[in-house]
Amino acid sequence: MSFSPTRSYVQYRPDIQHFTPFWERKYVLTHSDQTGDLFLTISKTYALDQVNEMRDEVLGKWMVHQDGIPFIGEVLVGNEDIDYSVQNIRYNIFKKEMPTALQGIFYGERWLLEMNPFLTQSPIYILFKSNHPEFRGYQSFGYVRDYLRLS
C-alpha cells in the first residue's frame, strides 16, 4: 500500500491542541483493510479505543533523551495466543507497510513538524513485540525527514 494524503484522516482528542508540546503527544495509527484509509488519533494518552481485534495498529511517541529526540513506535506481532506462522506473516507485513504508516503519522503532524523542524532529524525506532525472538526487538526506520512528502 502506498501513502495517499486523500486517504488519511486525523483526529485530535480534546486534550490535544496544535500548541501541545511534542513530548506530550501519543499516536495511534490504524487502517481499513477494505478502503486502505489511514486513521491517526493524537492524544496525551494512547487512544486504545481505536485498537481493533486484528491488533494491526502502530503506536508512537516522541522521547526526550539525552542523545536526542527519537520517535519511538511499537507494533504487536504476536503473543502466546497467535501461531508462529501467523506471526511470521504479521511481522513481514508490518515491515513492508511501516513506511506507509510512518508517512501517515508525519503527514498528520505536518504542522507540528513545520513549527519544530528539528524533529525532522529525529531517528525512528519501532519495537516489534512478540514472544518469538526472531520477531521481537527494536528496528531502525531511518529519520523522520525520510517520510516527509515534498509538495
PDB file of C-alpha atoms in Angstrom:
ATOM      1  CA  MET A   1       0.000   0.000   0.000  1.00  0.00           C
ATOM      2  CA  SER A   2       1.325   3.456  -0.817  1.00  0.00           C
ATOM      3  CA  PHE A   3       0.546   6.591   1.122  1.00  0.00           C
ATOM      4  CA  SER A   4      -2.173   8.925  -0.152  1.00  0.00           C
ATOM      5  CA  PRO A   5      -2.978  12.169   1.709  1.00  0.00           C
ATOM      6  CA  THR A   6      -6.561  11.994   0.446  1.00  0.00           C
ATOM      7  CA  ARG A   7      -6.999   8.680   2.265  1.00  0.00           C
ATOM      8  CA  SER A   8      -5.531   9.905   5.543  1.00  0.00           C
ATOM      9  CA  TYR A   9      -7.670  11.178   8.419  1.00  0.00           C
ATOM     10  CA  VAL A  10      -6.537  12.809  11.660  1.00  0.00           C
ATOM     11  CA  GLN A  11      -8.451  13.090  14.907  1.00  0.00           C
ATOM     12  CA  TYR A  12      -7.194  15.288  17.728  1.00  0.00           C
ATOM     13  CA  ARG A  13      -8.651  14.275  21.057  1.00  0.00           C
ATOM     14  CA  PRO A  14      -9.926  17.097  23.327  1.00  0.00           C
ATOM     15  CA  ASP A  15      -6.739  17.003  25.433  1.00  0.00           C
ATOM     16  CA  ILE A  16      -4.562  17.967  22.440  1.00  0.00           C
ATOM     17  CA  GLN A  17      -4.198  21.355  20.783  1.00  0.00           C
ATOM     18  CA  HIS A  18      -1.890  22.393  17.954  1.00  0.00           C
ATOM     19  CA  PHE A  19       0.375  24.028  20.522  1.00  0.00           C
ATOM     20  CA  THR A  20       0.554  20.988  22.848  1.00  0.00           C
ATOM     21  CA  PRO A  21       4.271  20.124  23.209  1.00  0.00           C
ATOM     22  CA  PHE A  22       5.512  17.256  21.071  1.00  0.00           C
ATOM     23  CA  TRP A  23       6.666  15.227  24.099  1.00  0.00           C
ATOM     24  CA  GLU A  24       3.069  15.064  25.368  1.00  0.00           C
ATOM     25  CA  ARG A  25       1.665  13.632  22.140  1.00  0.00           C
ATOM     26  CA  LYS A  26       0.806   9.951  21.652  1.00  0.00           C
ATOM     27  CA  TYR A  27      -0.206   8.463  18.321  1.00  0.00           C
ATOM     28  CA  VAL A  28      -2.391   5.540  17.299  1.00  0.00           C
ATOM     29  CA  LEU A  29      -2.445   4.794  13.581  1.00  0.00           C
ATOM     30  CA  THR A  30      -4.992   2.304  12.288  1.00  0.00           C
ATOM     31  CA  HIS A  31      -6.229   1.490   8.813  1.00  0.00           C
ATOM     32  CA  SER A  32      -9.116  -0.026   6.936  1.00  0.00           C
ATOM     33  CA  ASP A  33      -8.334  -3.207   5.002  1.00  0.00           C
ATOM     34  CA  GLN A  34     -11.362  -2.542   2.795  1.00  0.00           C
ATOM     35  CA  THR A  35     -10.582   1.049   1.745  1.00  0.00           C
ATOM     36  CA  GLY A  36      -6.890   1.457   2.548  1.00  0.00           C
ATOM     37  CA  ASP A  37      -7.712   4.613   4.525  1.00  0.00           C
ATOM     38  CA  LEU A  38      -5.389   5.563   7.390  1.00  0.00           C
ATOM     39  CA  PHE A  39      -6.738   6.900  10.677  1.00  0.00           C
ATOM     40  CA  LEU A  40      -4.429   8.786  13.025  1.00  0.00           C
ATOM     41  CA  THR A  41      -5.584   9.630  16.539  1.00  0.00           C
ATOM     42  CA  ILE A  42      -3.492  12.088  18.555  1.00  0.00           C
ATOM     43  CA  SER A  43      -3.903  12.443  22.296  1.00  0.00           C
ATOM     44  CA  LYS A  44      -1.939  12.748  25.536  1.00  0.00           C
ATOM     45  CA  THR A  45      -2.669   9.050  26.127  1.00  0.00           C
ATOM     46  CA  TYR A  46      -2.838   6.230  23.630  1.00  0.00           C
ATOM     47  CA  ALA A  47      -6.338   6.078  22.134  1.00  0.00           C
ATOM     48  CA  LEU A  48      -6.740   2.376  22.831  1.00  0.00           C
ATOM     49  CA  ASP A  49     -10.419   2.577  21.921  1.00  0.00           C
ATOM     50  CA  GLN A  50      -9.186   2.793  18.314  1.00  0.00           C
ATOM     51  CA  VAL A  51      -7.440  -0.581  18.554  1.00  0.00           C
ATOM     52  CA  ASN A  52      -9.277  -3.398  16.785  1.00  0.00           C
ATOM     53  CA  GLU A  53      -9.252  -7.156  17.230  1.00  0.00           C
ATOM     54  CA  MET A  54      -6.646  -7.544  14.465  1.00  0.00           C
ATOM     55  CA  ARG A  55      -4.143  -5.550  16.550  1.00  0.00           C
ATOM     56  CA  ASP A  56      -2.545  -4.107  13.425  1.00  0.00           C
ATOM     57  CA  GLU A  57      -2.149  -0.577  14.761  1.00  0.00           C
ATOM     58  CA  VAL A  58       1.069   1.403  15.165  1.00  0.00           C
ATOM     59  CA  LEU A  59       1.558   3.261  18.455  1.00  0.00           C
ATOM     60  CA  GLY A  60       4.089   6.078  18.647  1.00  0.00           C
ATOM     61  CA  LYS A  61       5.521   8.926  20.689  1.00  0.00           C
ATOM     62  CA  TRP A  62       8.462  11.308  20.883  1.00  0.00           C
ATOM     63  CA  MET A  63      11.049  10.517  23.555  1.00  0.00           C
ATOM     64  CA  VAL A  64      13.190  13.258  25.029  1.00  0.00           C
ATOM     65  CA  HIS A  65      16.554  11.583  25.558  1.00  0.00           C
ATOM     66  CA  GLN A  66      19.988  12.927  26.409  1.00  0.00           C
ATOM     67  CA  ASP A  67      21.202  11.924  22.936  1.00  0.00           C
ATOM     68  CA  GLY A  68      18.299  13.458  21.024  1.00  0.00           C
ATOM     69  CA  ILE A  69      14.580  13.106  20.427  1.00  0.00           C
ATOM     70  CA  PRO A  70      13.822   9.801  18.734  1.00  0.00           C
ATOM     71  CA  PHE A  71      10.366   8.850  17.548  1.00  0.00           C
ATOM     72  CA  ILE A  72       9.565   5.512  19.190  1.00  0.00           C
ATOM     73  CA  GLY A  73       6.816   3.258  17.890  1.00  0.00           C
ATOM     74  CA  GLU A  74       5.562  -0.220  18.610  1.00  0.00           C
ATOM     75  CA  VAL A  75       3.549  -2.945  16.943  1.00  0.00           C
ATOM     76  CA  LEU A  76       2.214  -6.227  18.282  1.00  0.00           C
ATOM     77  CA  VAL A  77       3.432  -9.041  16.074  1.00  0.00           C
ATOM     78  CA  GLY A  78       2.079 -11.682  18.400  1.00  0.00           C
ATOM     79  CA  ASN A  79       1.953 -13.457  21.715  1.00  0.00           C
ATOM     80  CA  GLU A  80       1.262 -16.959  23.005  1.00  0.00           C
ATOM     81  CA  ASP A  81      -2.248 -16.793  21.529  1.00  0.00           C
ATOM     82  CA  ILE A  82      -1.004 -16.191  17.974  1.00  0.00           C
ATOM     83  CA  ASP A  83       0.511 -19.080  15.998  1.00  0.00           C
ATOM     84  CA  TYR A  84       4.130 -18.835  14.841  1.00  0.00           C
ATOM     85  CA  SER A  85       3.188 -18.927  11.146  1.00  0.00           C
ATOM     86  CA  VAL A  86       0.686 -16.100  11.634  1.00  0.00           C
ATOM     87  CA  GLN A  87       3.313 -14.072  13.488  1.00  0.00           C
ATOM     88  CA  ASN A  88       5.723 -14.599  10.607  1.00  0.00           C
ATOM     89  CA  ILE A  89       3.133 -13.180   8.194  1.00  0.00           C
ATOM     90  CA  ARG A  90       2.298 -10.261  10.519  1.00  0.00           C
ATOM     91  CA  TYR A  91       5.992  -9.444  11.009  1.00  0.00           C
ATOM     92  CA  ASN A  92       6.609  -9.277   7.265  1.00  0.00           C
ATOM     93  CA  ILE A  93       3.503  -7.173   6.662  1.00  0.00           C
ATOM     94  CA  PHE A  94       4.460  -4.723   9.422  1.00  0.00           C
ATOM     95  CA  LYS A  95       7.976  -4.371   7.982  1.00  0.00           C
ATOM     96  CA  LYS A  96       6.644  -3.866   4.446  1.00  0.00           C
ATOM     97  CA  GLU A  97       3.908  -1.383   5.418  1.00  0.00           C
ATOM     98  CA  MET A  98       5.812   0.578   8.092  1.00  0.00           C
ATOM     99  CA  PRO A  99       6.977   3.290   5.637  1.00  0.00           C
ATOM    100  CA  THR A 100       3.344   3.975   4.690  1.00  0.00           C
ATOM    101  CA  ALA A 101       2.338   4.072   8.360  1.00  0.00           C
ATOM    102  CA  LEU A 102       5.161   6.494   9.181  1.00  0.00           C
ATOM    103  CA  GLN A 103       4.197   8.727   6.259  1.00  0.00           C
ATOM    104  CA  GLY A 104       0.657   8.769   7.634  1.00  0.00           C
ATOM    105  CA  ILE A 105       1.788   9.779  11.118  1.00  0.00           C
ATOM    106  CA  PHE A 106       4.142  12.516   9.976  1.00  0.00           C
ATOM    107  CA  TYR A 107       1.722  13.824   7.354  1.00  0.00           C
ATOM    108  CA  GLY A 108      -0.905  14.080  10.088  1.00  0.00           C
ATOM    109  CA  GLU A 109       1.557  16.041  12.218  1.00  0.00           C
ATOM    110  CA  ARG A 110       2.979  18.192   9.407  1.00  0.00           C
ATOM    111  CA  TRP A 111       2.035  21.376  11.267  1.00  0.00           C
ATOM    112  CA  LEU A 112       3.967  20.207  14.344  1.00  0.00           C
ATOM    113  CA  LEU A 113       6.980  19.395  12.167  1.00  0.00           C
ATOM    114  CA  GLU A 114       6.818  22.783  10.439  1.00  0.00           C
ATOM    115  CA  MET A 115       6.814  24.525  13.834  1.00  0.00           C
ATOM    116  CA  ASN A 116       9.571  22.233  15.202  1.00  0.00           C
ATOM    117  CA  PRO A 117      11.798  21.479  12.199  1.00  0.00           C
ATOM    118  CA  PHE A 118      14.477  19.896  14.424  1.00  0.00           C
ATOM    119  CA  LEU A 119      12.084  16.933  14.829  1.00  0.00           C
ATOM    120  CA  THR A 120      12.634  16.043  11.168  1.00  0.00           C
ATOM    121  CA  GLN A 121      16.165  14.990  12.172  1.00  0.00           C
ATOM    122  CA  SER A 122      14.800  12.517  14.738  1.00  0.00           C
ATOM    123  CA  PRO A 123      15.687   8.862  14.297  1.00  0.00           C
ATOM    124  CA  ILE A 124      12.817   6.376  14.225  1.00  0.00           C
ATOM    125  CA  TYR A 125      12.817   3.119  16.170  1.00  0.00           C
ATOM    126  CA  ILE A 126       9.955   0.650  16.077  1.00  0.00           C
ATOM    127  CA  LEU A 127       9.579  -2.063  18.704  1.00  0.00           C
ATOM    128  CA  PHE A 128       8.246  -5.301  17.271  1.00  0.00           C
ATOM    129  CA  LYS A 129       6.573  -7.169  20.141  1.00  0.00           C
ATOM    130  CA  SER A 130       6.436 -10.964  20.010  1.00  0.00           C
ATOM    131  CA  ASN A 131       7.021 -13.991  22.169  1.00  0.00           C
ATOM    132  CA  HIS A 132       9.347 -15.330  19.422  1.00  0.00           C
ATOM    133  CA  PRO A 133      12.846 -13.769  19.473  1.00  0.00           C
ATOM    134  CA  GLU A 134      13.120 -13.635  15.665  1.00  0.00           C
ATOM    135  CA  PHE A 135      10.110 -11.298  15.511  1.00  0.00           C
ATOM    136  CA  ARG A 136      10.981  -9.232  18.602  1.00  0.00           C
ATOM    137  CA  GLY A 137      13.087  -6.136  19.147  1.00  0.00           C
ATOM    138  CA  TYR A 138      13.731  -2.591  18.021  1.00  0.00           C
ATOM    139  CA  GLN A 139      14.378  -1.825  14.365  1.00  0.00           C
ATOM    140  CA  SER A 140      15.575   1.429  12.884  1.00  0.00           C
ATOM    141  CA  PHE A 141      13.461   3.039  10.173  1.00  0.00           C
ATOM    142  CA  GLY A 142      15.722   5.957   9.327  1.00  0.00           C
ATOM    143  CA  TYR A 143      14.745   9.518  10.161  1.00  0.00           C
ATOM    144  CA  VAL A 144      11.518  11.500  10.192  1.00  0.00           C
ATOM    145  CA  ARG A 145      12.752  13.515   7.189  1.00  0.00           C
ATOM    146  CA  ASP A 146      12.775  10.296   5.146  1.00  0.00           C
ATOM    147  CA  TYR A 147       8.966  10.114   5.357  1.00  0.00           C
ATOM    148  CA  LEU A 148       8.013  13.694   4.553  1.00  0.00           C
ATOM    149  CA  ARG A 149       6.321  14.263   1.229  1.00  0.00           C
ATOM    150  CA  LEU A 150       7.642  17.075  -0.882  1.00  0.00           C
ATOM    151  CA  SER A 151       4.874  19.217  -2.317  1.00  0.00           C
TER     152      SER A 151
END
